Amino acid sequence: MSIPDRARLLGRRVAGLVHSDCHHRPLKLTAAISAIAAAAALSVAAAVPAVAGTSAGTKTSTGTRTGLGIKAGTGTKAGTGAPLWLLAAQHGKYFGTALTLPNLSDPPLLNVADAQFDMVTPGNEMKWDTTEPANGTFNFGPGDQIVAYAHAHHMRVRGHNLVWQSQLPSWVSSLPLDQVKAAMEQHITTEVSHYRGQVYSWDVVNEPLNGDGSFVDDVFYQAMGPSYIADALRTAHAADPRAKLYLNDYNIEGINAKSDAMYNLVKSLKEQGVPISGVGLESHFILGTVPSTMLANMRRFAALGVDVAVTELDDRIQLPATSADLAQQASDYATVVGDCLAVRRCVGVSQWGVGDADSWIPGFFTGYGAATMFDENYQPKPAFYATQQALRHQG
Ligand code: XIL
């Protein structure tokens, strides 16, 4: 296919997608539409010498793809090919990352974040310890800065998170149990109202389950039993009826006791008419352990009538990482992305962090690291190219 034909085809696919997604229009795609027309026009002119048999073909092809990124308000580095967000968008999905406040003053990190991703999850800034450090005292400054950055760069936001036993200020866990419900509802209502219309989705309850499928015995469970989950979802829905509402957890990627319990929980919530839109599969993997049942697991959740999302993908390696490790990591990333592409209701994949230099893994899992698609200097690793390839060839 000639270069102008490819550009026109891509333009049509992207335009069609935007047209059919008017409610939650991907901002980056909207920004890209005029760029695609311009790139197509440019490549018609640029392709002339290539057609005449010069060696300009590859260069023009790279230029066209790079141009799409740049015109969309991003900056794809020459040589890294099409950005992940655009490849994902061709399947109607997003590709996201997590950003924290310190990340916003790290230009090498932001170059990659801006070029590659179209969804942002604040890494810490919307959690309870930041947003309501004392009862009734709210602080949305840090979260607002992440949202402002994301929107200025045509990225949407996954709100993370409203109710979680961790990063929970001690005033909540030491409340008399008969005051917990009101405190939880006030927290949710205030935070969700503050961000109404500005976030695509909320992780309403984070990590509610233990490995054996029982509920985590936190202050919310102690005060309300399992009904705190339905109450949290209903409260969030009342404050922003258009936001997608998720339950998010780890070790529910494959079929096991914990994901069975999440499945039964979501099924029961749906049967009761509780507003739940999706299930987040955190996907903090150890090298070589992506479950073979991940695709079947995503499909069973989708069959309940909810979206699924890969919300916090990383794949940690025992350091030092060998080239064989990096090849295995590339295969792991391609598997996860391929599984998402195979499920219509898998709405997108988010990596937890931008590169190995900002990843949470070394700080939390001693001896492990190298868990992302970009190295310590924000250069793409084999996992990046494998992800690109998976996005090009499947779906
Ligand atoms: C992590 C952050 O990345 C760290 O900076 C913080 O110290 C602890 O939390 N599951 C989640 C995320 O849902 O919120 C966690 O983020 C990682 C595990």
mmCIF file of C-alpha atoms and ligand atoms in Angstrom:
data_model
loop_
_atom_site.group_PDB
_atom_site.id
_atom_site.type_symbol
_atom_site.label_atom_id
_atom_site.label_comp_id
_atom_site.label_asym_id
_atom_site.label_seq_id
_atom_site.Cartn_x
_atom_site.Cartn_y
_atom_site.Cartn_z
ATOM 1 C CA MET A 1 0.000 0.000 0.000
ATOM 2 C CA SER A 2 1.359 3.447 -0.829
ATOM 3 C CA ILE A 3 2.123 5.887 1.946
ATOM 4 C CA PRO A 4 -0.719 8.287 1.089
ATOM 5 C CA ASP A 5 -3.130 5.332 1.033
ATOM 6 C CA ARG A 6 -1.968 4.220 4.490
ATOM 7 C CA ALA A 7 -2.391 7.707 5.864
ATOM 8 C CA ARG A 8 -5.891 7.976 4.392
ATOM 9 C CA LEU A 9 -6.853 4.548 5.744
ATOM 10 C CA LEU A 10 -5.600 5.433 9.204
ATOM 11 C CA GLY A 11 -7.465 8.723 9.011
ATOM 12 C CA ARG A 12 -10.709 6.983 8.137
ATOM 13 C CA ARG A 13 -10.346 4.396 10.907
ATOM 14 C CA VAL A 14 -9.591 6.993 13.517
ATOM 15 C CA ALA A 15 -12.339 9.336 12.309
ATOM 16 C CA GLY A 16 -14.864 6.490 12.389
ATOM 17 C CA LEU A 17 -13.850 5.618 15.903
ATOM 18 C CA VAL A 18 -14.216 9.143 17.177
ATOM 19 C CA HIS A 19 -17.595 9.420 15.548
ATOM 20 C CA SER A 20 -18.880 6.350 17.355
ATOM 21 C CA ASP A 21 -17.497 7.412 20.728
ATOM 22 C CA CYS A 22 -19.060 10.799 21.194
ATOM 23 C CA HIS A 23 -19.867 10.428 24.902
ATOM 24 C CA HIS A 24 -16.358 9.825 26.114
ATOM 25 C CA ARG A 25 -14.439 11.136 23.173
ATOM 26 C CA PRO A 26 -10.745 10.430 23.562
ATOM 27 C CA LEU A 27 -9.245 13.888 23.779
ATOM 28 C CA LYS A 28 -6.047 12.912 22.089
ATOM 29 C CA LEU A 29 -7.938 11.510 19.145
ATOM 30 C CA THR A 30 -9.974 14.651 18.808
ATOM 31 C CA ALA A 31 -6.751 16.617 18.683
ATOM 32 C CA ALA A 32 -5.368 14.165 16.154
ATOM 33 C CA ILE A 33 -8.152 14.397 13.600
ATOM 34 C CA SER A 34 -6.966 17.547 11.882
ATOM 35 C CA ALA A 35 -3.418 16.246 12.138
ATOM 36 C CA ILE A 36 -4.353 13.119 10.240
ATOM 37 C CA ALA A 37 -5.799 15.092 7.388
ATOM 38 C CA ALA A 38 -2.678 17.251 7.343
ATOM 39 C CA ALA A 39 -0.388 14.231 7.522
ATOM 40 C CA ALA A 40 -2.232 12.571 4.664
ATOM 41 C CA ALA A 41 -1.883 15.679 2.548
ATOM 42 C CA LEU A 42 1.803 16.008 3.442
ATOM 43 C CA SER A 43 2.555 12.412 2.662
ATOM 44 C CA VAL A 44 1.011 12.738 -0.779
ATOM 45 C CA ALA A 45 3.663 15.305 -1.592
ATOM 46 C CA ALA A 46 6.424 13.507 0.295
ATOM 47 C CA ALA A 47 5.673 10.168 -1.318
ATOM 48 C CA VAL A 48 6.316 11.396 -4.840
ATOM 49 C CA PRO A 49 10.084 10.762 -4.813
ATOM 50 C CA ALA A 50 9.521 7.388 -3.098
ATOM 51 C CA VAL A 51 7.186 6.317 -5.856
ATOM 52 C CA ALA A 52 9.822 7.499 -8.329
ATOM 53 C CA GLY A 53 12.218 4.952 -6.821
ATOM 54 C CA THR A 54 14.388 6.932 -4.419
ATOM 55 C CA SER A 55 15.310 5.646 -0.949
ATOM 56 C CA ALA A 56 12.996 8.137 0.756
ATOM 57 C CA GLY A 57 10.319 5.511 1.494
ATOM 58 C CA THR A 58 11.253 4.553 5.038
ATOM 59 C CA LYS A 59 11.998 8.060 6.055
ATOM 60 C CA THR A 60 8.690 9.311 4.731
ATOM 61 C CA SER A 61 6.856 6.518 6.445
ATOM 62 C CA THR A 62 8.491 7.347 9.773
ATOM 63 C CA GLY A 63 7.815 11.015 9.166
ATOM 64 C CA THR A 64 4.142 10.428 8.575
ATOM 65 C CA ARG A 65 3.679 8.394 11.720
ATOM 66 C CA THR A 66 5.815 10.740 13.800
ATOM 67 C CA GLY A 67 3.845 13.619 12.366
ATOM 68 C CA LEU A 68 0.618 12.139 13.681
ATOM 69 C CA GLY A 69 2.036 12.177 17.184
ATOM 70 C CA ILE A 70 3.463 15.658 16.985
ATOM 71 C CA LYS A 71 0.346 17.195 15.459
ATOM 72 C CA ALA A 72 -1.706 15.643 18.224
ATOM 73 C CA GLY A 73 0.182 17.775 20.685
ATOM 74 C CA THR A 74 2.712 15.085 21.553
ATOM 75 C CA GLY A 75 6.315 14.491 20.655
ATOM 76 C CA THR A 76 7.088 11.020 19.436
ATOM 77 C CA LYS A 77 10.814 10.497 19.179
ATOM 78 C CA ALA A 78 12.000 9.671 15.698
ATOM 79 C CA GLY A 79 12.693 5.968 15.454
ATOM 80 C CA THR A 80 10.210 4.737 18.059
ATOM 81 C CA GLY A 81 7.351 4.507 15.559
ATOM 82 C CA ALA A 82 3.655 5.008 16.228
ATOM 83 C CA PRO A 83 2.731 5.977 19.781
ATOM 84 C CA LEU A 84 0.960 3.394 21.907
ATOM 85 C CA TRP A 85 -2.099 5.589 22.449
ATOM 86 C CA LEU A 86 -2.713 5.925 18.716
ATOM 87 C CA LEU A 87 -2.243 2.222 18.039
ATOM 88 C CA ALA A 88 -4.625 1.439 20.908
ATOM 89 C CA ALA A 89 -7.105 4.029 19.637
ATOM 90 C CA GLN A 90 -7.387 2.139 16.377
ATOM 91 C CA HIS A 91 -8.945 -0.653 18.454
ATOM 92 C CA GLY A 92 -11.183 1.768 20.376
ATOM 93 C CA LYS A 93 -9.007 1.487 23.503
ATOM 94 C CA TYR A 94 -6.710 3.767 25.485
ATOM 95 C CA PHE A 95 -3.135 3.294 26.658
ATOM 96 C CA GLY A 96 -2.410 4.942 29.993
ATOM 97 C CA THR A 97 0.164 5.564 32.663
ATOM 98 C CA ALA A 98 0.330 6.677 36.302
ATOM 99 C CA LEU A 99 1.778 10.081 37.180
ATOM 100 C CA THR A 100 2.637 11.532 40.581
ATOM 101 C CA LEU A 101 3.265 15.162 41.488
ATOM 102 C CA PRO A 102 7.098 14.894 41.426
ATOM 103 C CA ASN A 103 6.815 13.420 37.919
ATOM 104 C CA LEU A 104 5.407 16.750 36.686
ATOM 105 C CA SER A 105 8.842 18.344 37.057
ATOM 106 C CA ASP A 106 10.751 15.599 35.236
ATOM 107 C CA PRO A 107 11.053 16.556 31.538
ATOM 108 C CA PRO A 108 12.522 13.249 30.248
ATOM 109 C CA LEU A 109 9.682 11.353 31.959
ATOM 110 C CA LEU A 110 7.049 13.768 30.652
ATOM 111 C CA ASN A 111 8.356 13.550 27.079
ATOM 112 C CA VAL A 112 7.591 9.844 27.078
ATOM 113 C CA ALA A 113 4.327 10.184 29.020
ATOM 114 C CA ASP A 114 3.042 12.803 26.629
ATOM 115 C CA ALA A 115 4.154 10.992 23.500
ATOM 116 C CA GLN A 116 2.913 7.510 24.374
ATOM 117 C CA PHE A 117 -0.138 7.710 26.608
ATOM 118 C CA ASP A 118 -3.659 9.163 26.532
ATOM 119 C CA MET A 119 -4.910 8.228 30.019
ATOM 120 C CA VAL A 120 -3.449 9.253 33.382
ATOM 121 C CA THR A 121 -4.006 7.708 36.805
ATOM 122 C CA PRO A 122 -2.760 9.893 39.667
ATOM 123 C CA GLY A 123 -0.343 7.594 41.521
ATOM 124 C CA ASN A 124 -1.128 8.934 44.998
ATOM 125 C CA GLU A 125 -2.771 12.342 44.757
ATOM 126 C CA MET A 126 -6.431 11.309 44.918
ATOM 127 C CA LYS A 127 -6.015 8.869 47.816
ATOM 128 C CA TRP A 128 -7.711 9.550 51.141
ATOM 129 C CA ASP A 129 -4.545 10.493 53.083
ATOM 130 C CA THR A 130 -3.922 13.323 50.611
ATOM 131 C CA THR A 131 -7.476 14.413 49.898
ATOM 132 C CA GLU A 132 -8.929 14.385 53.436
ATOM 133 C CA PRO A 133 -6.033 14.313 55.930
ATOM 134 C CA ALA A 134 -8.316 15.420 58.771
ATOM 135 C CA ASN A 135 -12.065 14.858 59.171
ATOM 136 C CA GLY A 136 -13.837 17.357 56.910
ATOM 137 C CA THR A 137 -10.585 19.040 55.750
ATOM 138 C CA PHE A 138 -10.147 18.496 52.052
ATOM 139 C CA ASN A 139 -7.081 19.047 49.884
ATOM 140 C CA PHE A 140 -7.510 18.632 46.156
ATOM 141 C CA GLY A 141 -4.467 20.710 45.140
ATOM 142 C CA PRO A 142 -2.166 17.807 44.200
ATOM 143 C CA GLY A 143 -4.917 15.925 42.344
ATOM 144 C CA ASP A 144 -5.926 19.102 40.538
ATOM 145 C CA GLN A 145 -2.375 19.530 39.267
ATOM 146 C CA ILE A 146 -2.340 16.027 37.792
ATOM 147 C CA VAL A 147 -5.754 16.579 36.173
ATOM 148 C CA ALA A 148 -4.646 19.938 34.744
ATOM 149 C CA TYR A 149 -1.519 18.360 33.273
ATOM 150 C CA ALA A 150 -3.492 15.475 31.790
ATOM 151 C CA HIS A 151 -6.138 17.666 30.209
ATOM 152 C CA ALA A 152 -3.590 20.159 28.872
ATOM 153 C CA HIS A 153 -1.965 17.207 27.102
ATOM 154 C CA HIS A 154 -5.193 15.702 25.777
ATOM 155 C CA MET A 155 -5.200 12.791 28.201
ATOM 156 C CA ARG A 156 -8.170 11.519 30.188
ATOM 157 C CA VAL A 157 -8.024 10.643 33.886
ATOM 158 C CA ARG A 158 -8.791 7.491 35.880
ATOM 159 C CA GLY A 159 -9.646 8.638 39.402
ATOM 160 C CA HIS A 160 -7.796 6.489 41.957
ATOM 161 C CA ASN A 161 -9.123 5.818 44.573
ATOM 162 C CA LEU A 162 -11.976 6.583 46.992
ATOM 163 C CA VAL A 163 -12.103 3.777 49.576
ATOM 164 C CA TRP A 164 -9.051 1.683 50.491
ATOM 165 C CA GLN A 165 -7.539 0.322 53.663
ATOM 166 C CA SER A 166 -4.084 1.664 52.684
ATOM 167 C CA GLN A 167 -3.001 5.283 52.537
ATOM 168 C CA LEU A 168 -5.969 5.854 54.812
ATOM 169 C CA PRO A 169 -5.454 8.516 57.483
ATOM 170 C CA SER A 170 -5.545 7.220 61.045
ATOM 171 C CA TRP A 171 -8.520 9.426 61.939
ATOM 172 C CA VAL A 172 -10.710 7.196 59.760
ATOM 173 C CA SER A 173 -9.503 3.888 61.173
ATOM 174 C CA SER A 174 -9.899 5.168 64.714
ATOM 175 C CA LEU A 175 -13.459 6.467 64.289
ATOM 176 C CA PRO A 176 -16.186 4.822 66.374
ATOM 177 C CA LEU A 177 -17.673 2.234 64.008
ATOM 178 C CA ASP A 178 -21.073 3.910 63.980
ATOM 179 C CA GLN A 179 -19.484 7.011 62.396
ATOM 180 C CA VAL A 180 -17.627 5.267 59.573
ATOM 181 C CA LYS A 181 -20.504 5.110 57.086
ATOM 182 C CA ALA A 182 -21.175 8.847 57.263
ATOM 183 C CA ALA A 183 -17.452 9.630 56.982
ATOM 184 C CA MET A 184 -17.107 7.355 53.938
ATOM 185 C CA GLU A 185 -20.136 8.854 52.228
ATOM 186 C CA GLN A 186 -18.968 12.391 52.935
ATOM 187 C CA HIS A 187 -15.513 11.597 51.581
ATOM 188 C CA ILE A 188 -16.878 10.059 48.386
ATOM 189 C CA THR A 189 -19.468 12.766 47.792
ATOM 190 C CA THR A 190 -17.001 15.597 48.300
ATOM 191 C CA GLU A 191 -14.205 14.129 46.185
ATOM 192 C CA VAL A 192 -16.377 12.874 43.333
ATOM 193 C CA SER A 193 -18.299 16.174 43.234
ATOM 194 C CA HIS A 194 -15.025 18.096 43.110
ATOM 195 C CA TYR A 195 -13.937 16.154 40.010
ATOM 196 C CA ARG A 196 -17.393 15.823 38.435
ATOM 197 C CA GLY A 197 -17.100 15.821 34.649
ATOM 198 C CA GLN A 198 -13.303 15.761 34.810
ATOM 199 C CA VAL A 199 -12.577 12.076 35.265
ATOM 200 C CA TYR A 200 -13.397 9.194 32.982
ATOM 201 C CA SER A 201 -13.674 6.672 35.799
ATOM 202 C CA TRP A 202 -13.227 6.100 39.526
ATOM 203 C CA ASP A 203 -11.692 3.178 41.342
ATOM 204 C CA VAL A 204 -14.414 3.435 43.971
ATOM 205 C CA VAL A 205 -13.232 0.591 46.179
ATOM 206 C CA ASN A 206 -9.623 -0.520 45.918
ATOM 207 C CA GLU A 207 -8.389 -3.985 46.909
ATOM 208 C CA PRO A 208 -11.437 -5.161 48.907
ATOM 209 C CA LEU A 209 -10.536 -8.876 48.826
ATOM 210 C CA ASN A 210 -8.027 -11.230 50.421
ATOM 211 C CA GLY A 211 -6.283 -13.982 48.483
ATOM 212 C CA ASP A 212 -8.789 -16.599 49.663
ATOM 213 C CA GLY A 213 -11.704 -14.502 48.418
ATOM 214 C CA SER A 214 -12.831 -13.218 51.816
ATOM 215 C CA PHE A 215 -13.304 -9.493 52.425
ATOM 216 C CA VAL A 216 -10.415 -7.489 53.841
ATOM 217 C CA ASP A 217 -11.325 -6.839 57.463
ATOM 218 C CA ASP A 218 -10.792 -3.075 57.350
ATOM 219 C CA VAL A 219 -12.718 -0.355 59.152
ATOM 220 C CA PHE A 220 -15.290 -0.144 56.357
ATOM 221 C CA TYR A 221 -16.013 -3.875 56.506
ATOM 222 C CA GLN A 222 -16.077 -3.826 60.286
ATOM 223 C CA ALA A 223 -18.574 -0.969 60.297
ATOM 224 C CA MET A 224 -20.887 -2.056 57.483
ATOM 225 C CA GLY A 225 -20.063 -5.595 56.396
ATOM 226 C CA PRO A 226 -19.964 -6.268 52.631
ATOM 227 C CA SER A 227 -22.705 -3.680 52.035
ATOM 228 C CA TYR A 228 -20.120 -0.876 52.207
ATOM 229 C CA ILE A 229 -19.198 -1.689 48.609
ATOM 230 C CA ALA A 230 -22.706 -1.133 47.218
ATOM 231 C CA ASP A 231 -23.062 1.963 49.380
ATOM 232 C CA ALA A 232 -19.784 3.413 48.089
ATOM 233 C CA LEU A 233 -20.765 2.776 44.466
ATOM 234 C CA ARG A 234 -24.217 4.330 44.922
ATOM 235 C CA THR A 235 -22.750 7.361 46.661
ATOM 236 C CA ALA A 236 -20.200 7.909 43.888
ATOM 237 C CA HIS A 237 -22.869 7.509 41.208
ATOM 238 C CA ALA A 238 -25.051 10.147 42.827
ATOM 239 C CA ALA A 239 -22.147 12.615 42.800
ATOM 240 C CA ASP A 240 -21.110 12.033 39.154
ATOM 241 C CA PRO A 241 -23.621 9.928 37.229
ATOM 242 C CA ARG A 242 -21.456 9.902 34.084
ATOM 243 C CA ALA A 243 -18.228 8.591 35.617
ATOM 244 C CA LYS A 244 -17.492 4.895 35.142
ATOM 245 C CA LEU A 245 -17.300 3.200 38.523
ATOM 246 C CA TYR A 246 -14.805 0.399 39.165
ATOM 247 C CA LEU A 247 -13.736 -2.125 41.740
ATOM 248 C CA ASN A 248 -9.966 -2.559 41.408
ATOM 249 C CA ASP A 249 -7.769 -5.337 42.810
ATOM 250 C CA TYR A 250 -4.569 -7.361 42.322
ATOM 251 C CA ASN A 251 -4.186 -11.100 41.777
ATOM 252 C CA ILE A 252 -7.572 -11.212 40.055
ATOM 253 C CA GLU A 253 -6.032 -11.293 36.561
ATOM 254 C CA GLY A 254 -6.345 -15.063 36.136
ATOM 255 C CA ILE A 255 -9.017 -17.479 37.330
ATOM 256 C CA ASN A 256 -8.445 -18.291 41.011
ATOM 257 C CA ALA A 257 -10.206 -18.091 44.403
ATOM 258 C CA LYS A 258 -9.817 -14.312 44.598
ATOM 259 C CA SER A 259 -11.098 -13.591 41.083
ATOM 260 C CA ASP A 260 -13.955 -16.052 41.667
ATOM 261 C CA ALA A 261 -14.936 -13.975 44.692
ATOM 262 C CA MET A 262 -14.697 -10.738 42.675
ATOM 263 C CA TYR A 263 -16.794 -12.341 39.946
ATOM 264 C CA ASN A 264 -19.486 -13.352 42.444
ATOM 265 C CA LEU A 265 -19.392 -9.905 44.053
ATOM 266 C CA VAL A 266 -19.831 -8.104 40.721
ATOM 267 C CA LYS A 267 -22.570 -10.529 39.662
ATOM 268 C CA SER A 268 -24.468 -9.881 42.861
ATOM 269 C CA LEU A 269 -24.017 -6.097 42.575
ATOM 270 C CA LYS A 270 -25.341 -6.184 39.007
ATOM 271 C CA GLU A 271 -28.321 -8.277 40.106
ATOM 272 C CA GLN A 272 -29.138 -5.693 42.784
ATOM 273 C CA GLY A 273 -28.911 -2.845 40.253
ATOM 274 C CA VAL A 274 -25.886 -1.288 41.954
ATOM 275 C CA PRO A 275 -24.062 1.108 39.592
ATOM 276 C CA ILE A 276 -20.870 -0.740 38.767
ATOM 277 C CA SER A 277 -19.262 -0.177 35.372
ATOM 278 C CA GLY A 278 -16.027 -2.072 35.477
ATOM 279 C CA VAL A 279 -13.419 -4.235 37.126
ATOM 280 C CA GLY A 280 -9.785 -3.160 37.261
ATOM 281 C CA LEU A 281 -7.171 -5.891 36.990
ATOM 282 C CA GLU A 282 -4.100 -4.252 38.523
ATOM 283 C CA SER A 283 -1.659 -6.627 36.810
ATOM 284 C CA HIS A 284 1.462 -6.215 38.921
ATOM 285 C CA PHE A 285 3.152 -9.283 37.467
ATOM 286 C CA ILE A 286 6.365 -11.104 38.311
ATOM 287 C CA LEU A 287 8.352 -11.970 35.173
ATOM 288 C CA GLY A 288 6.928 -14.977 33.349
ATOM 289 C CA THR A 289 3.785 -15.298 35.459
ATOM 290 C CA VAL A 290 1.028 -13.744 33.329
ATOM 291 C CA PRO A 291 -1.784 -16.234 33.948
ATOM 292 C CA SER A 292 -2.835 -18.334 30.963
ATOM 293 C CA THR A 293 -6.427 -17.849 32.126
ATOM 294 C CA MET A 294 -6.332 -14.028 31.903
ATOM 295 C CA LEU A 295 -8.263 -13.926 28.630
ATOM 296 C CA ALA A 296 -10.978 -16.301 29.881
ATOM 297 C CA ASN A 297 -11.176 -14.313 33.104
ATOM 298 C CA MET A 298 -11.648 -11.012 31.265
ATOM 299 C CA ARG A 299 -14.327 -12.648 29.137
ATOM 300 C CA ARG A 300 -16.312 -13.896 32.121
ATOM 301 C CA PHE A 301 -16.350 -10.412 33.674
ATOM 302 C CA ALA A 302 -17.337 -8.863 30.347
ATOM 303 C CA ALA A 303 -20.183 -11.375 30.115
ATOM 304 C CA LEU A 304 -21.591 -9.928 33.355
ATOM 305 C CA GLY A 305 -22.053 -6.636 31.501
ATOM 306 C CA VAL A 306 -19.117 -4.687 32.926
ATOM 307 C CA ASP A 307 -15.982 -3.252 31.361
ATOM 308 C CA VAL A 308 -12.583 -4.556 32.311
ATOM 309 C CA ALA A 309 -9.320 -2.611 32.329
ATOM 310 C CA VAL A 310 -5.701 -3.437 32.973
ATOM 311 C CA THR A 311 -5.115 -0.660 35.483
ATOM 312 C CA GLU A 312 -1.579 -0.888 36.909
ATOM 313 C CA LEU A 313 0.527 -3.034 34.600
ATOM 314 C CA ASP A 314 4.156 -3.752 35.422
ATOM 315 C CA ASP A 315 6.294 -6.892 35.212
ATOM 316 C CA ARG A 316 9.044 -7.030 37.789
ATOM 317 C CA ILE A 317 12.391 -8.689 37.247
ATOM 318 C CA GLN A 318 14.893 -9.862 39.842
ATOM 319 C CA LEU A 319 17.862 -7.552 39.324
ATOM 320 C CA PRO A 320 20.119 -7.442 37.457
ATOM 321 C CA ALA A 321 17.899 -8.006 34.427
ATOM 322 C CA THR A 322 19.468 -10.138 31.685
ATOM 323 C CA SER A 323 18.644 -9.828 28.004
ATOM 324 C CA ALA A 324 16.713 -13.108 28.314
ATOM 325 C CA ASP A 325 14.666 -11.481 31.092
ATOM 326 C CA LEU A 326 13.911 -8.486 28.891
ATOM 327 C CA ALA A 327 12.804 -10.828 26.099
ATOM 328 C CA GLN A 328 10.494 -12.668 28.516
ATOM 329 C CA GLN A 329 9.138 -9.311 29.679
ATOM 330 C CA ALA A 330 8.425 -8.353 26.073
ATOM 331 C CA SER A 331 6.466 -11.565 25.669
ATOM 332 C CA ASP A 332 4.566 -10.925 28.924
ATOM 333 C CA TYR A 333 3.553 -7.416 27.824
ATOM 334 C CA ALA A 334 2.460 -8.696 24.407
ATOM 335 C CA THR A 335 0.330 -11.374 26.088
ATOM 336 C CA VAL A 336 -1.447 -8.881 28.350
ATOM 337 C CA VAL A 337 -2.066 -6.407 25.543
ATOM 338 C CA GLY A 338 -3.206 -9.187 23.211
ATOM 339 C CA ASP A 339 -5.678 -10.422 25.838
ATOM 340 C CA CYS A 340 -7.163 -6.938 26.175
ATOM 341 C CA LEU A 341 -7.427 -6.562 22.404
ATOM 342 C CA ALA A 342 -9.313 -9.849 22.210
ATOM 343 C CA VAL A 343 -12.077 -8.639 24.549
ATOM 344 C CA ARG A 344 -14.321 -5.860 23.271
ATOM 345 C CA ARG A 345 -15.151 -4.712 26.801
ATOM 346 C CA CYS A 346 -11.496 -4.404 27.776
ATOM 347 C CA VAL A 347 -11.359 -0.631 27.453
ATOM 348 C CA GLY A 348 -7.642 -0.064 27.866
ATOM 349 C CA VAL A 349 -4.308 -0.820 29.461
ATOM 350 C CA SER A 350 -2.465 1.444 31.910
ATOM 351 C CA GLN A 351 1.099 0.914 32.992
ATOM 352 C CA TRP A 352 1.904 1.836 36.617
ATOM 353 C CA GLY A 353 4.449 4.578 36.009
ATOM 354 C CA VAL A 354 6.266 5.716 32.892
ATOM 355 C CA GLY A 355 9.686 4.077 33.139
ATOM 356 C CA ASP A 356 11.953 2.043 35.394
ATOM 357 C CA ALA A 357 13.335 5.262 36.909
ATOM 358 C CA ASP A 358 9.976 6.261 38.409
ATOM 359 C CA SER A 359 8.486 2.807 39.033
ATOM 360 C CA TRP A 360 7.319 1.960 42.571
ATOM 361 C CA ILE A 361 8.698 -1.580 42.310
ATOM 362 C CA PRO A 362 12.285 -1.157 43.626
ATOM 363 C CA GLY A 363 10.948 0.664 46.687
ATOM 364 C CA PHE A 364 8.400 -2.037 47.524
ATOM 365 C CA PHE A 365 9.891 -5.340 46.337
ATOM 366 C CA THR A 366 13.489 -5.650 47.467
ATOM 367 C CA GLY A 367 15.805 -6.888 44.732
ATOM 368 C CA TYR A 368 13.253 -6.353 41.967
ATOM 369 C CA GLY A 369 12.966 -3.656 39.331
ATOM 370 C CA ALA A 370 13.135 -3.057 35.557
ATOM 371 C CA ALA A 371 9.362 -3.566 35.541
ATOM 372 C CA THR A 372 8.219 -1.146 32.812
ATOM 373 C CA MET A 373 8.541 -0.590 29.058
ATOM 374 C CA PHE A 374 11.136 2.216 29.390
ATOM 375 C CA ASP A 375 14.573 1.970 30.989
ATOM 376 C CA GLU A 376 16.231 4.158 33.624
ATOM 377 C CA ASN A 377 16.918 6.758 30.902
ATOM 378 C CA TYR A 378 13.426 6.560 29.397
ATOM 379 C CA GLN A 379 14.630 4.661 26.365
ATOM 380 C CA PRO A 380 12.218 2.022 24.998
ATOM 381 C CA LYS A 381 12.892 -1.583 26.044
ATOM 382 C CA PRO A 382 11.927 -4.772 24.187
ATOM 383 C CA ALA A 383 8.588 -4.713 26.054
ATOM 384 C CA PHE A 384 7.752 -1.403 24.369
ATOM 385 C CA TYR A 385 8.382 -2.731 20.872
ATOM 386 C CA ALA A 386 6.482 -5.933 21.665
ATOM 387 C CA THR A 387 3.529 -3.867 22.890
ATOM 388 C CA GLN A 388 3.590 -1.779 19.726
ATOM 389 C CA GLN A 389 3.712 -4.941 17.649
ATOM 390 C CA ALA A 390 0.826 -6.519 19.542
ATOM 391 C CA LEU A 391 -1.261 -3.387 19.025
ATOM 392 C CA ARG A 392 -0.494 -3.401 15.307
ATOM 393 C CA HIS A 393 -1.257 -6.999 14.589
ATOM 394 C CA GLN A 394 -4.198 -8.035 16.693
ATOM 395 C CA GLY A 395 -7.802 -7.164 17.230
HETATM 396 C C1 XIL B 1 1.438 2.729 45.177
HETATM 397 C C2 XIL B 1 2.191 3.976 44.742
HETATM 398 O O1 XIL B 1 2.755 3.753 43.463
HETATM 399 C C3 XIL B 1 3.280 4.312 45.754
HETATM 400 O O2 XIL B 1 3.897 5.535 45.413
HETATM 401 C C4 XIL B 1 2.681 4.407 47.146
HETATM 402 O O3 XIL B 1 3.701 4.627 48.089
HETATM 403 C C5 XIL B 1 1.934 3.128 47.484
HETATM 404 O O4 XIL B 1 0.950 2.887 46.493
HETATM 405 N N1 XIL B 1 -1.978 -0.898 44.147
HETATM 406 C C6 XIL B 1 -2.603 0.312 44.003
HETATM 407 C C7 XIL B 1 -1.783 1.551 43.920
HETATM 408 O O5 XIL B 1 -3.821 0.350 43.817
HETATM 409 O O6 XIL B 1 -2.456 2.662 44.499
HETATM 410 C C8 XIL B 1 -0.439 1.374 44.567
HETATM 411 O O7 XIL B 1 0.329 2.552 44.340
HETATM 412 C C9 XIL B 1 0.243 0.138 44.039
HETATM 413 C C10 XIL B 1 -0.562 -1.094 44.350
#
